[in-house]
C-alpha cells in the first residue's frame, strides 16, 4: 500500500432511510451495516466502515445511523471526520436528523463537505431543482455554503462519478495531518478476533502508531503493547492520524475496554472530570439554567455533565459563553477538542463547543483570573498560553501539565519557553523536565523570603540568621523546591541575602549585645571555666543571671556556636579549655602508663564521678581521641 497517500475520513450524515449506507456501498463495494440486527431490520444502528483508495487518496468512510434513537452512536463516529458526506434524499428533502446531524458537524468543527442528493431516480427534474434550492437556502452562511450539491442514484449509478470527483476535490483541500504529535486514538469498538485476541478500532486523532509500540489505555492508565495493526482493511506496520485503524492489543481482555476509552502515547494525556469550555447553545434550544444537566459527548466518549457558567448564570438560546463542565465520568480531552451537549430529557442536540482547559479547577467566586485565563487559552499564541498557565499557579507549571492540557510536544514547549525567557515574563525554573514560573510570581516569592528573613532578624536579635529549612517550611507546599532554590540564589546574587552554611541572613546582620547581655555571656562562660570537668547543670548557671531565661539561653547558643562551650551530652556542657586540659591529661597518661585506660582509672585521672566520666568518654570516642575496646578505652 502506498504509505504516502493522503488519508481522509469521510463521515456520512443525514436522516434515516435517505440512502447513506446504500451510497457507501455504491462508492466502495462494501455495505457498511455489519450487525445481524442491522441486516435483518435494514437500518443502521451502529457505526459502519468502508474504504476506498482513489488517485492517491485513502478514504476511510464512517457510516452513521440516521435514526434519532441512535444519534449517540452517530456522535461517536462523527468526531475525527475530515469531510462530511451529507446525504439528503431528493424525495424527502430536509428532515429532522438532516438538521441535527448538520448542527453536530458544524459544532464539531468539520470544515468541508459534499451534499449527495440521493434517490434522484425517484423524482423529476423540477422537484430536484426545488430541493436543491431548499438545501442552498438551508446551508446559507454555514461551513457548507457553496459546497457541491450532487444528484446521485445508487440504483442507476448516475452521478456517482461526479460525487467521487467532488470527494477527491474536497480531500485535496484538507490539510495534511501532523503525524509528529503524540498518538491518540479514541476507541469506538472493542472485540476479540480468534487467534489474535483483543482488537480495538477507532479514527486515529493524532500522531502515529507502529506494531510493537507501548500504548496507554485511558482512563484506566494501563500500559499495553501493540501486537499488530490494520488500516483500510489491510495489515500495516504503521498507522497515522486521519486513518481508520484497528489495533491488536496484548495484555487485555476485550471486555475490559469500552467505547469512549482512549489509547495514547504513555504518560502524556490525562483523564479528567472538570473542563472549562466555550459552550454554544443552538438557537432553538431551551435556556440552560445554572447547574443544568446535559449529555456530554467528545471523541467517542459519552457521559453526563453539569454546566456552570463562568461569565453568566444562565445560557440563552443562540448564545455562547465560557462555562465549566463537571462530568460524571472521566474523559480524555485536550485544548481545542470539540464536544457536543444534548438535552438531558428529552434527548436532543442543543449545543457544543471547544475545550479550553481540560484540567480545570473547581469554580470559585474568588477566582477572578479565570475569564482572562480562558480567553488566553481560546485566542492566544503558544507563548501567550504558556504565560497564562504559568501566571495562574504559584507553583509554576510543569511540562507534564502543559502537555496534558494542550497535547503539545515537549519540543514546542521548549521553543516557546525560550522565547518567553527573552521577554522576561516567564522564567524556566528547570528545563528537564520543563517547569515554568511567571516572573511576577517569582518576584512575589523573592519578596516573601526577604521579608521573612528580615522579620526573623527582628524577632531574634541574638541569632545570626534563619535556618534554611525553617525558611523552606515557612513557604510551605505552595512553593516548589525549585522556586525556593532559584529565589534564594537570586536574592544572594542581588546581595539582598547572604547564605552562611545552613543559615540565611541579611548582609551585615551582626549580633549586637547590650552591655547587660555581654556581662551575662561572660558570667556563663566563667561559670563553666571555673567548674573544670565537674560542671554544674545548665539550668543552674542560667537561673543565676540577671537577665531572663530565654535571652540567657540564646547567649548560651552563641557561646556554643563560638565553640567557647561544647555540648558533650544533652545535659552536660563543658568549657572548651577544660576539654583541652583533659586531652593533655590523656596524652600524659598514655606516655606514662600505656594506651589502655579503664573507667576507674579515668575517674581517678580526672577526679570526676561516673556521671561525668561516661559522657566524657563517649565524647572522646566521637572526637576520635579514644576508641572503645571492651570495657576499656584505647587512647589514640
Ligand atoms: N430508488 C432508490 N432507492 C434507494 C437509493 N438509495 C437507497 N435507496 C433505498 O432507500 C432505503 C434506505 O437506504 P439506506 O441506505 O439504508 O438508508 P440510510 O438509513 O440513510 O442508511 C433502502 O431501501 C435503499 O434500497 C437510490 O438511489 N434510489
Ligand atoms: Mg444506514
Tab-separated table of C-alpha atoms in Angstrom, residues 83-374:
chain	number	residue	atom	x	y	z
A	83	UNK	CA	-15.186	15.714	5.413
A	84	UNK	CA	-18.917	15.230	5.765
A	85	UNK	CA	-20.969	13.464	3.143
A	86	UNK	CA	-24.362	14.993	3.870
A	87	UNK	CA	-26.967	12.692	2.398
A	88	UNK	CA	-30.387	14.141	1.566
A	89	UNK	CA	-32.984	12.083	-0.286
A	90	UNK	CA	-34.411	14.002	-3.235
A	91	UNK	CA	-37.902	12.697	-2.494
A	92	UNK	CA	-37.910	13.809	1.140
A	93	UNK	CA	-35.587	16.806	1.286
A	94	UNK	CA	-34.526	18.187	4.685
A	95	UNK	CA	-35.780	16.217	7.691
A	96	UNK	CA	-35.119	16.455	11.473
A	97	UNK	CA	-31.899	14.399	11.562
A	98	UNK	CA	-30.626	16.234	8.471
A	99	UNK	CA	-30.714	19.308	10.676
A	100	UNK	CA	-29.411	17.638	13.814
A	101	UNK	CA	-26.506	15.936	12.034
A	102	UNK	CA	-25.703	19.168	10.242
A	103	UNK	CA	-25.626	21.053	13.584
A	104	UNK	CA	-23.413	18.365	15.077
A	105	UNK	CA	-20.934	18.580	12.185
A	106	UNK	CA	-20.798	22.349	12.496
A	107	UNK	CA	-20.302	22.210	16.286
A	108	UNK	CA	-17.605	19.563	15.857
A	109	UNK	CA	-15.764	21.988	13.629
A	110	UNK	CA	-16.000	19.974	10.431
A	111	UNK	CA	-14.678	22.321	7.742
A	112	UNK	CA	-15.796	20.791	4.478
A	113	UNK	CA	-18.356	18.577	2.893
A	114	UNK	CA	-20.230	17.371	-0.104
A	115	UNK	CA	-24.005	17.065	-0.341
A	116	UNK	CA	-25.354	13.967	-2.047
A	117	UNK	CA	-28.909	14.376	-3.303
A	118	UNK	CA	-29.757	10.684	-3.227
A	119	UNK	CA	-32.583	8.734	-4.821
A	120	UNK	CA	-32.533	11.172	-7.750
A	121	UNK	CA	-34.133	8.393	-9.800
A	122	UNK	CA	-37.341	8.811	-7.770
A	123	UNK	CA	-38.065	12.464	-8.650
A	124	UNK	CA	-38.408	14.577	-11.784
A	125	UNK	CA	-36.139	17.429	-12.786
A	126	UNK	CA	-38.447	20.138	-11.352
A	127	UNK	CA	-38.581	18.513	-7.916
A	128	UNK	CA	-34.808	18.073	-7.998
A	129	UNK	CA	-34.322	21.771	-8.746
A	130	UNK	CA	-36.705	22.720	-5.964
A	131	UNK	CA	-34.987	20.507	-3.382
A	132	UNK	CA	-31.650	21.922	-4.453
A	133	UNK	CA	-32.961	25.431	-3.774
A	134	UNK	CA	-34.244	24.397	-0.382
A	135	UNK	CA	-30.848	22.920	0.500
A	136	UNK	CA	-28.976	26.005	-0.695
A	137	UNK	CA	-31.199	28.112	1.494
A	138	UNK	CA	-30.595	25.804	4.458
A	139	UNK	CA	-26.805	25.890	4.098
A	140	UNK	CA	-26.574	29.632	3.543
A	141	UNK	CA	-23.870	31.232	5.680
A	142	UNK	CA	-22.696	27.890	7.061
A	143	UNK	CA	-19.468	25.928	6.570
A	144	UNK	CA	-21.248	24.056	3.766
A	145	UNK	CA	-22.399	27.148	1.870
A	146	UNK	CA	-21.199	26.720	-1.700
A	147	UNK	CA	-20.380	23.041	-1.197
A	148	UNK	CA	-21.239	20.871	-4.194
A	149	UNK	CA	-24.806	19.506	-4.219
A	150	UNK	CA	-24.753	16.426	-6.406
A	151	UNK	CA	-27.767	14.365	-7.502
A	152	UNK	CA	-26.948	10.652	-7.351
A	153	UNK	CA	-28.747	7.384	-7.708
A	154	UNK	CA	-27.339	4.304	-6.098
A	155	UNK	CA	-29.858	2.375	-8.185
A	156	UNK	CA	-28.779	3.552	-11.639
A	157	UNK	CA	-25.280	4.606	-10.705
A	158	UNK	CA	-25.924	8.070	-12.054
A	159	UNK	CA	-23.887	10.859	-10.514
A	160	UNK	CA	-21.515	8.521	-8.651
A	161	UNK	CA	-18.560	9.556	-10.809
A	162	UNK	CA	-19.190	13.229	-10.122
A	163	UNK	CA	-19.561	12.507	-6.427
A	164	UNK	CA	-16.194	10.710	-6.336
A	165	UNK	CA	-14.578	13.667	-8.106
A	166	UNK	CA	-16.101	16.059	-5.581
A	167	UNK	CA	-14.796	13.928	-2.697
A	168	UNK	CA	-11.319	13.936	-4.255
A	169	UNK	CA	-11.528	17.674	-4.714
A	170	UNK	CA	-12.543	18.099	-1.081
A	171	UNK	CA	-9.737	15.792	0.062
A	172	UNK	CA	-7.177	17.924	-1.776
A	173	UNK	CA	-8.211	20.986	0.207
A	174	UNK	CA	-7.824	19.232	3.540
A	175	UNK	CA	-4.627	19.932	5.379
A	176	UNK	CA	-2.283	17.028	5.861
A	177	UNK	CA	-2.284	15.964	9.498
A	178	UNK	CA	0.738	16.384	11.674
A	179	UNK	CA	1.865	12.867	12.448
A	180	UNK	CA	4.650	14.094	14.745
A	181	UNK	CA	2.205	14.811	17.568
A	182	UNK	CA	1.538	12.459	20.448
A	183	UNK	CA	-0.510	9.465	19.458
A	184	UNK	CA	-4.184	9.408	20.438
A	185	UNK	CA	-6.972	7.142	19.306
A	186	UNK	CA	-10.479	7.290	20.808
A	187	UNK	CA	-11.880	3.771	20.758
A	188	UNK	CA	-15.216	3.106	19.079
A	189	UNK	CA	-15.211	-0.703	19.172
A	190	UNK	CA	-13.528	-3.472	21.139
A	191	UNK	CA	-13.880	-7.118	20.238
A	192	UNK	CA	-11.982	-10.394	20.130
A	193	UNK	CA	-10.698	-11.988	16.949
A	194	UNK	CA	-9.978	-15.704	17.021
A	195	UNK	CA	-6.236	-16.294	17.036
A	196	UNK	CA	-5.444	-12.614	17.666
A	197	UNK	CA	-7.182	-11.632	20.862
A	198	UNK	CA	-8.335	-8.122	21.646
A	199	UNK	CA	-8.820	-5.683	18.804
A	200	UNK	CA	-9.935	-2.079	19.202
A	201	UNK	CA	-10.845	0.270	16.374
A	202	UNK	CA	-11.119	3.994	16.002
A	203	UNK	CA	-10.248	7.037	13.959
A	204	UNK	CA	-6.629	7.945	14.666
A	205	UNK	CA	-6.860	11.521	16.005
A	206	UNK	CA	-3.226	12.486	16.173
A	207	UNK	CA	0.290	11.154	15.801
A	208	UNK	CA	1.068	7.657	14.653
A	209	UNK	CA	1.362	4.146	15.953
A	210	UNK	CA	3.503	1.146	14.994
A	211	UNK	CA	3.382	-2.537	15.751
A	212	UNK	CA	5.391	-3.219	18.904
A	213	UNK	CA	4.661	0.200	20.460
A	214	UNK	CA	3.656	0.559	24.037
A	215	UNK	CA	0.408	2.497	24.490
A	216	UNK	CA	-1.568	3.668	27.488
A	217	UNK	CA	-5.225	2.809	27.876
A	218	UNK	CA	-7.086	5.728	29.455
A	219	UNK	CA	-8.746	6.463	31.795
A	220	UNK	CA	-7.614	3.074	33.143
A	221	UNK	CA	-3.930	4.169	32.928
A	222	UNK	CA	-2.953	0.698	31.825
A	223	UNK	CA	0.139	0.124	29.666
A	224	UNK	CA	-0.418	-2.259	26.765
A	225	UNK	CA	1.589	-3.494	23.831
A	226	UNK	CA	0.508	-3.196	20.207
A	227	UNK	CA	0.690	-6.622	18.603
A	228	UNK	CA	-0.435	-5.638	15.172
A	229	UNK	CA	-2.285	-3.044	13.142
A	230	UNK	CA	-4.789	-2.851	10.368
A	231	UNK	CA	-5.776	0.157	8.372
A	232	UNK	CA	-8.085	0.337	5.395
A	233	UNK	CA	-8.843	-3.336	5.858
A	234	UNK	CA	-5.193	-4.442	5.444
A	235	UNK	CA	-2.399	-5.303	7.850
A	236	UNK	CA	0.080	-2.413	8.158
A	237	UNK	CA	3.234	-1.728	10.207
A	238	UNK	CA	2.269	1.810	10.963
A	239	UNK	CA	-0.903	3.906	11.042
A	240	UNK	CA	-1.094	7.679	11.172
A	241	UNK	CA	-3.526	10.468	12.022
A	242	UNK	CA	-6.572	10.548	9.777
A	243	UNK	CA	-6.769	6.798	9.309
A	244	UNK	CA	-9.337	4.317	10.446
A	245	UNK	CA	-7.255	1.931	12.494
A	246	UNK	CA	-7.699	-1.466	14.095
A	247	UNK	CA	-5.213	-2.201	16.857
A	248	UNK	CA	-4.481	-5.681	18.139
A	249	UNK	CA	-3.585	-5.256	21.812
A	250	UNK	CA	-1.698	-7.667	24.063
A	251	UNK	CA	-2.336	-7.913	27.774
A	252	UNK	CA	-6.011	-7.016	27.994
A	253	UNK	CA	-9.407	-8.670	27.636
A	254	UNK	CA	-11.641	-7.083	25.027
A	255	UNK	CA	-14.416	-6.877	27.628
A	256	UNK	CA	-12.234	-4.578	29.757
A	257	UNK	CA	-12.320	-1.949	27.018
A	258	UNK	CA	-15.347	0.110	26.058
A	259	UNK	CA	-16.224	2.743	23.521
A	260	UNK	CA	-15.128	6.106	24.871
A	261	UNK	CA	-11.804	4.894	26.223
A	262	UNK	CA	-8.649	6.104	24.533
A	263	UNK	CA	-5.283	4.577	23.704
A	264	UNK	CA	-2.459	7.077	23.591
A	265	UNK	CA	1.268	7.739	23.925
A	266	UNK	CA	2.027	6.678	27.523
A	267	UNK	CA	2.192	9.400	30.161
A	268	UNK	CA	1.110	12.304	28.007
A	269	UNK	CA	-2.657	12.558	28.264
A	270	UNK	CA	-4.762	12.824	31.377
A	271	UNK	CA	-8.260	11.748	32.222
A	272	UNK	CA	-10.414	14.490	33.688
A	273	UNK	CA	-13.835	15.245	35.101
A	274	UNK	CA	-13.663	19.041	35.070
A	275	UNK	CA	-13.421	21.085	31.894
A	276	UNK	CA	-13.538	24.779	31.170
A	277	UNK	CA	-15.033	25.328	27.742
A	278	UNK	CA	-16.522	27.719	25.223
A	279	UNK	CA	-20.103	26.486	25.004
A	280	UNK	CA	-22.556	27.433	22.281
A	281	UNK	CA	-26.271	26.864	22.633
A	282	UNK	CA	-28.289	26.259	19.451
A	283	UNK	CA	-30.979	28.829	18.596
A	284	UNK	CA	-33.950	26.517	19.152
A	285	UNK	CA	-32.650	25.090	22.446
A	286	UNK	CA	-34.233	25.875	25.797
A	287	UNK	CA	-32.462	28.246	28.134
A	288	UNK	CA	-29.714	26.405	30.033
A	289	UNK	CA	-30.036	27.080	33.761
A	290	UNK	CA	-27.236	27.205	36.329
A	291	UNK	CA	-26.099	23.649	37.047
A	292	UNK	CA	-28.295	22.192	34.290
A	293	UNK	CA	-27.525	18.580	33.485
A	294	UNK	CA	-26.697	17.578	29.925
A	295	UNK	CA	-25.401	14.608	27.994
A	296	UNK	CA	-21.792	15.241	27.047
A	297	UNK	CA	-20.078	13.709	24.005
A	298	UNK	CA	-16.475	14.088	22.929
A	299	UNK	CA	-14.328	11.775	20.878
A	300	UNK	CA	-16.154	8.502	21.260
A	301	UNK	CA	-16.935	9.156	24.928
A	302	UNK	CA	-20.313	9.879	26.372
A	303	UNK	CA	-21.229	10.882	29.902
A	304	UNK	CA	-23.428	13.225	31.912
A	305	UNK	CA	-22.266	16.707	32.808
A	306	UNK	CA	-23.365	19.651	34.898
A	307	UNK	CA	-22.988	23.089	33.306
A	308	UNK	CA	-21.808	26.043	35.394
A	309	UNK	CA	-21.484	29.399	33.646
A	310	UNK	CA	-18.341	31.464	34.278
A	311	UNK	CA	-19.399	34.739	32.726
A	312	UNK	CA	-23.176	34.342	33.212
A	313	UNK	CA	-25.502	32.239	35.326
A	314	UNK	CA	-27.820	31.140	32.511
A	315	UNK	CA	-27.147	30.497	28.874
A	316	UNK	CA	-29.773	31.687	26.407
A	317	UNK	CA	-30.528	30.047	23.052
A	318	UNK	CA	-28.128	31.138	20.332
A	319	UNK	CA	-25.589	32.415	22.848
A	320	UNK	CA	-22.066	31.285	23.507
A	321	UNK	CA	-20.369	31.506	26.889
A	322	UNK	CA	-17.384	30.417	28.949
A	323	UNK	CA	-18.550	27.572	31.115
A	324	UNK	CA	-17.416	24.804	33.406
A	325	UNK	CA	-18.474	21.213	32.855
A	326	UNK	CA	-18.390	18.806	35.751
A	327	UNK	CA	-18.595	15.315	34.324
A	328	UNK	CA	-19.822	12.132	35.908
A	329	UNK	CA	-17.099	10.019	34.280
A	330	UNK	CA	-13.563	10.733	33.262
A	331	UNK	CA	-12.821	11.674	29.664
A	332	UNK	CA	-9.553	12.238	27.812
A	333	UNK	CA	-9.555	15.596	26.022
A	334	UNK	CA	-7.109	18.404	25.321
A	335	UNK	CA	-7.475	22.079	24.495
A	336	UNK	CA	-9.139	22.542	21.127
A	337	UNK	CA	-11.116	19.296	21.233
A	338	UNK	CA	-14.750	19.677	20.230
A	339	UNK	CA	-17.715	18.341	22.122
A	340	UNK	CA	-21.480	18.127	21.811
A	341	UNK	CA	-24.093	18.566	24.516
A	342	UNK	CA	-27.563	17.096	24.336
A	343	UNK	CA	-30.552	17.977	26.468
A	344	UNK	CA	-30.970	15.720	29.470
A	345	UNK	CA	-34.559	14.821	28.623
A	346	UNK	CA	-35.974	14.582	26.045
A	347	UNK	CA	-32.613	13.920	24.459
A	348	UNK	CA	-31.877	16.286	21.569
A	349	UNK	CA	-28.700	18.031	20.495
A	350	UNK	CA	-28.726	21.537	21.979
A	351	UNK	CA	-25.179	22.742	21.569
A	352	UNK	CA	-21.495	22.113	21.732
A	353	UNK	CA	-18.198	23.822	21.769
A	354	UNK	CA	-14.477	23.716	22.300
A	355	UNK	CA	-12.450	22.532	25.273
A	356	UNK	CA	-10.230	25.315	26.618
A	357	UNK	CA	-8.877	23.916	29.873
A	358	UNK	CA	-9.275	20.173	30.277
A	359	UNK	CA	-7.747	20.229	33.774
A	360	UNK	CA	-9.983	22.940	35.170
A	361	UNK	CA	-10.211	23.869	38.808
A	362	UNK	CA	-13.461	23.725	40.714
A	363	UNK	CA	-15.318	27.021	40.112
A	364	UNK	CA	-14.839	29.553	42.914
A	365	UNK	CA	-16.152	33.082	43.201
A	366	UNK	CA	-12.794	34.391	44.376
A	367	UNK	CA	-11.123	33.009	41.251
A	368	UNK	CA	-11.237	36.299	39.382
A	369	UNK	CA	-8.421	35.420	36.988
A	370	UNK	CA	-10.256	32.595	35.276
A	371	UNK	CA	-12.010	34.511	32.491
A	372	UNK	CA	-8.784	36.154	31.331
A	373	UNK	CA	-7.009	32.829	31.555
A	374	UNK	CA	-9.656	31.105	29.427
